[in-house]
Amino acid sequence: MEFLLKGQLNVPASLAPDELDAMKAREIARGAELAAEGTFLRQWRVPGRRAVWTLWEATDATALQDALESLPLYPYFDIEIHPLADHPRDPGRQDFAAATATGGRA
């Protein structure tokens, strides 16, 4: 199942810069592991903000939550989660041409 997440990083001023740098390094490493596993698929920045949109793949919401909680910066993110369902007329689908020809009933 795919999930689209919007996240806003809110680091408290009390977090020491060197501690934040160390957390960012661990975040990058853990993100790479999740990407290699096929859980963390894509990421986009929101210009001018400390916000991102990310695309995740997980068996269910509990598996997604476990993956998110494994990220070092997780406690400092405000995250909106949008579960995604397939659309019959998605051009990215393997059977898009058939679905289009049959009105979405491939």
PDB file of C-alpha atoms in Angstrom:
ATOM      1  CA  MET A   1       0.000   0.000   0.000  1.00  0.00           C
ATOM      2  CA  GLU A   2       1.274   3.461  -0.849  1.00  0.00           C
ATOM      3  CA  PHE A   3       1.140   6.471   1.458  1.00  0.00           C
ATOM      4  CA  LEU A   4       1.778  10.115   0.581  1.00  0.00           C
ATOM      5  CA  LEU A   5       3.087  12.093   3.549  1.00  0.00           C
ATOM      6  CA  LYS A   6       3.487  15.810   4.081  1.00  0.00           C
ATOM      7  CA  GLY A   7       5.999  16.551   6.809  1.00  0.00           C
ATOM      8  CA  GLN A   8       7.121  19.757   8.465  1.00  0.00           C
ATOM      9  CA  LEU A   9      10.320  19.686  10.525  1.00  0.00           C
ATOM     10  CA  ASN A  10      10.007  21.599  13.801  1.00  0.00           C
ATOM     11  CA  VAL A  11      13.313  21.391  15.647  1.00  0.00           C
ATOM     12  CA  PRO A  12      13.240  22.996  19.111  1.00  0.00           C
ATOM     13  CA  ALA A  13      15.704  25.824  19.716  1.00  0.00           C
ATOM     14  CA  SER A  14      16.958  23.919  22.758  1.00  0.00           C
ATOM     15  CA  LEU A  15      18.472  21.187  20.564  1.00  0.00           C
ATOM     16  CA  ALA A  16      22.219  21.812  20.302  1.00  0.00           C
ATOM     17  CA  PRO A  17      23.516  22.298  16.726  1.00  0.00           C
ATOM     18  CA  ASP A  18      26.022  19.432  17.039  1.00  0.00           C
ATOM     19  CA  GLU A  19      23.277  17.114  18.316  1.00  0.00           C
ATOM     20  CA  LEU A  20      21.047  18.143  15.398  1.00  0.00           C
ATOM     21  CA  ASP A  21      23.896  17.508  12.930  1.00  0.00           C
ATOM     22  CA  ALA A  22      24.411  14.021  14.383  1.00  0.00           C
ATOM     23  CA  MET A  23      20.681  13.302  14.169  1.00  0.00           C
ATOM     24  CA  LYS A  24      20.605  14.470  10.536  1.00  0.00           C
ATOM     25  CA  ALA A  25      23.473  12.102   9.686  1.00  0.00           C
ATOM     26  CA  ARG A  26      21.616   9.193  11.314  1.00  0.00           C
ATOM     27  CA  GLU A  27      18.406  10.274   9.526  1.00  0.00           C
ATOM     28  CA  ILE A  28      20.154  10.135   6.145  1.00  0.00           C
ATOM     29  CA  ALA A  29      21.584   6.695   6.897  1.00  0.00           C
ATOM     30  CA  ARG A  30      18.240   5.310   8.095  1.00  0.00           C
ATOM     31  CA  GLY A  31      16.453   6.849   5.104  1.00  0.00           C
ATOM     32  CA  ALA A  32      18.898   5.086   2.783  1.00  0.00           C
ATOM     33  CA  GLU A  33      18.158   1.773   4.534  1.00  0.00           C
ATOM     34  CA  LEU A  34      14.403   2.293   4.179  1.00  0.00           C
ATOM     35  CA  ALA A  35      14.869   3.199   0.507  1.00  0.00           C
ATOM     36  CA  ALA A  36      16.928   0.043  -0.091  1.00  0.00           C
ATOM     37  CA  GLU A  37      14.129  -1.988   1.541  1.00  0.00           C
ATOM     38  CA  GLY A  38      11.579  -0.411  -0.829  1.00  0.00           C
ATOM     39  CA  THR A  39       9.704   1.392   1.971  1.00  0.00           C
ATOM     40  CA  PHE A  40      10.841   4.987   1.348  1.00  0.00           C
ATOM     41  CA  LEU A  41      10.222   5.627  -2.364  1.00  0.00           C
ATOM     42  CA  ARG A  42      10.414   9.352  -3.177  1.00  0.00           C
ATOM     43  CA  GLN A  43      10.910  12.775  -1.592  1.00  0.00           C
ATOM     44  CA  TRP A  44      10.205  16.342  -2.706  1.00  0.00           C
ATOM     45  CA  ARG A  45      11.000  19.645  -0.979  1.00  0.00           C
ATOM     46  CA  VAL A  46       8.518  22.451  -0.476  1.00  0.00           C
ATOM     47  CA  PRO A  47      10.498  25.546  -1.511  1.00  0.00           C
ATOM     48  CA  GLY A  48      11.014  28.135   1.203  1.00  0.00           C
ATOM     49  CA  ARG A  49       9.912  25.822   4.025  1.00  0.00           C
ATOM     50  CA  ARG A  50      11.298  23.004   6.157  1.00  0.00           C
ATOM     51  CA  ALA A  51       8.616  20.782   4.672  1.00  0.00           C
ATOM     52  CA  VAL A  52       8.687  17.734   2.428  1.00  0.00           C
ATOM     53  CA  TRP A  53       6.301  15.447   0.580  1.00  0.00           C
ATOM     54  CA  THR A  54       7.337  11.798   0.646  1.00  0.00           C
ATOM     55  CA  LEU A  55       6.010   8.615  -0.936  1.00  0.00           C
ATOM     56  CA  TRP A  56       6.152   5.422   1.120  1.00  0.00           C
ATOM     57  CA  GLU A  57       5.224   1.777   0.538  1.00  0.00           C
ATOM     58  CA  ALA A  58       4.147  -0.371   3.488  1.00  0.00           C
ATOM     59  CA  THR A  59       1.964  -3.414   4.030  1.00  0.00           C
ATOM     60  CA  ASP A  60      -0.335  -1.391   6.289  1.00  0.00           C
ATOM     61  CA  ALA A  61      -0.513   1.681   8.512  1.00  0.00           C
ATOM     62  CA  THR A  62       1.193  -0.111  11.399  1.00  0.00           C
ATOM     63  CA  ALA A  63       4.207  -0.999   9.240  1.00  0.00           C
ATOM     64  CA  LEU A  64       4.380   2.615   8.054  1.00  0.00           C
ATOM     65  CA  GLN A  65       4.254   3.855  11.651  1.00  0.00           C
ATOM     66  CA  ASP A  66       7.085   1.487  12.609  1.00  0.00           C
ATOM     67  CA  ALA A  67       9.216   2.777   9.722  1.00  0.00           C
ATOM     68  CA  LEU A  68       8.541   6.410  10.623  1.00  0.00           C
ATOM     69  CA  GLU A  69       9.358   5.870  14.288  1.00  0.00           C
ATOM     70  CA  SER A  70      12.713   4.382  13.263  1.00  0.00           C
ATOM     71  CA  LEU A  71      13.797   7.780  11.901  1.00  0.00           C
ATOM     72  CA  PRO A  72      15.909   9.838  14.354  1.00  0.00           C
ATOM     73  CA  LEU A  73      14.131  13.113  13.513  1.00  0.00           C
ATOM     74  CA  TYR A  74      10.643  11.574  13.756  1.00  0.00           C
ATOM     75  CA  PRO A  75       9.876  13.257  17.116  1.00  0.00           C
ATOM     76  CA  TYR A  76      10.359  16.671  15.469  1.00  0.00           C
ATOM     77  CA  PHE A  77       8.166  16.139  12.409  1.00  0.00           C
ATOM     78  CA  ASP A  78       4.532  17.169  12.131  1.00  0.00           C
ATOM     79  CA  ILE A  79       3.243  14.608   9.606  1.00  0.00           C
ATOM     80  CA  GLU A  80       0.002  14.336   7.627  1.00  0.00           C
ATOM     81  CA  ILE A  81      -0.545  10.854   6.177  1.00  0.00           C
ATOM     82  CA  HIS A  82      -2.638  10.254   3.066  1.00  0.00           C
ATOM     83  CA  PRO A  83      -3.244   6.562   2.217  1.00  0.00           C
ATOM     84  CA  LEU A  84      -3.437   6.101  -1.543  1.00  0.00           C
ATOM     85  CA  ALA A  85      -5.672   3.761  -3.545  1.00  0.00           C
ATOM     86  CA  ASP A  86      -5.241   2.799  -7.185  1.00  0.00           C
ATOM     87  CA  HIS A  87      -7.289   4.719  -9.727  1.00  0.00           C
ATOM     88  CA  PRO A  88      -8.521   2.784 -12.769  1.00  0.00           C
ATOM     89  CA  ARG A  89      -7.448   5.539 -15.168  1.00  0.00           C
ATOM     90  CA  ASP A  90      -3.953   6.089 -13.722  1.00  0.00           C
ATOM     91  CA  PRO A  91      -1.574   6.451 -16.686  1.00  0.00           C
ATOM     92  CA  GLY A  92       1.108   4.724 -14.595  1.00  0.00           C
ATOM     93  CA  ARG A  93      -0.852   1.477 -14.395  1.00  0.00           C
ATOM     94  CA  GLN A  94       0.325  -1.471 -16.466  1.00  0.00           C
ATOM     95  CA  ASP A  95      -3.171  -1.931 -17.900  1.00  0.00           C
ATOM     96  CA  PHE A  96      -3.875   1.774 -18.523  1.00  0.00           C
ATOM     97  CA  ALA A  97      -4.635   1.339 -22.228  1.00  0.00           C
ATOM     98  CA  ALA A  98      -7.124  -1.468 -21.523  1.00  0.00           C
ATOM     99  CA  ALA A  99      -8.720   0.460 -18.642  1.00  0.00           C
ATOM    100  CA  THR A 100      -9.107   3.550 -20.818  1.00  0.00           C
ATOM    101  CA  ALA A 101     -10.636   1.576 -23.676  1.00  0.00           C
ATOM    102  CA  THR A 102     -13.190  -0.086 -21.357  1.00  0.00           C
ATOM    103  CA  GLY A 103     -14.084   3.037 -19.373  1.00  0.00           C
ATOM    104  CA  GLY A 104     -11.958   2.068 -16.365  1.00  0.00           C
ATOM    105  CA  ARG A 105     -13.000  -1.575 -16.057  1.00  0.00           C
ATOM    106  CA  ALA A 106      -9.766  -3.369 -17.050  1.00  0.00           C
TER     107      ALA A 106
END
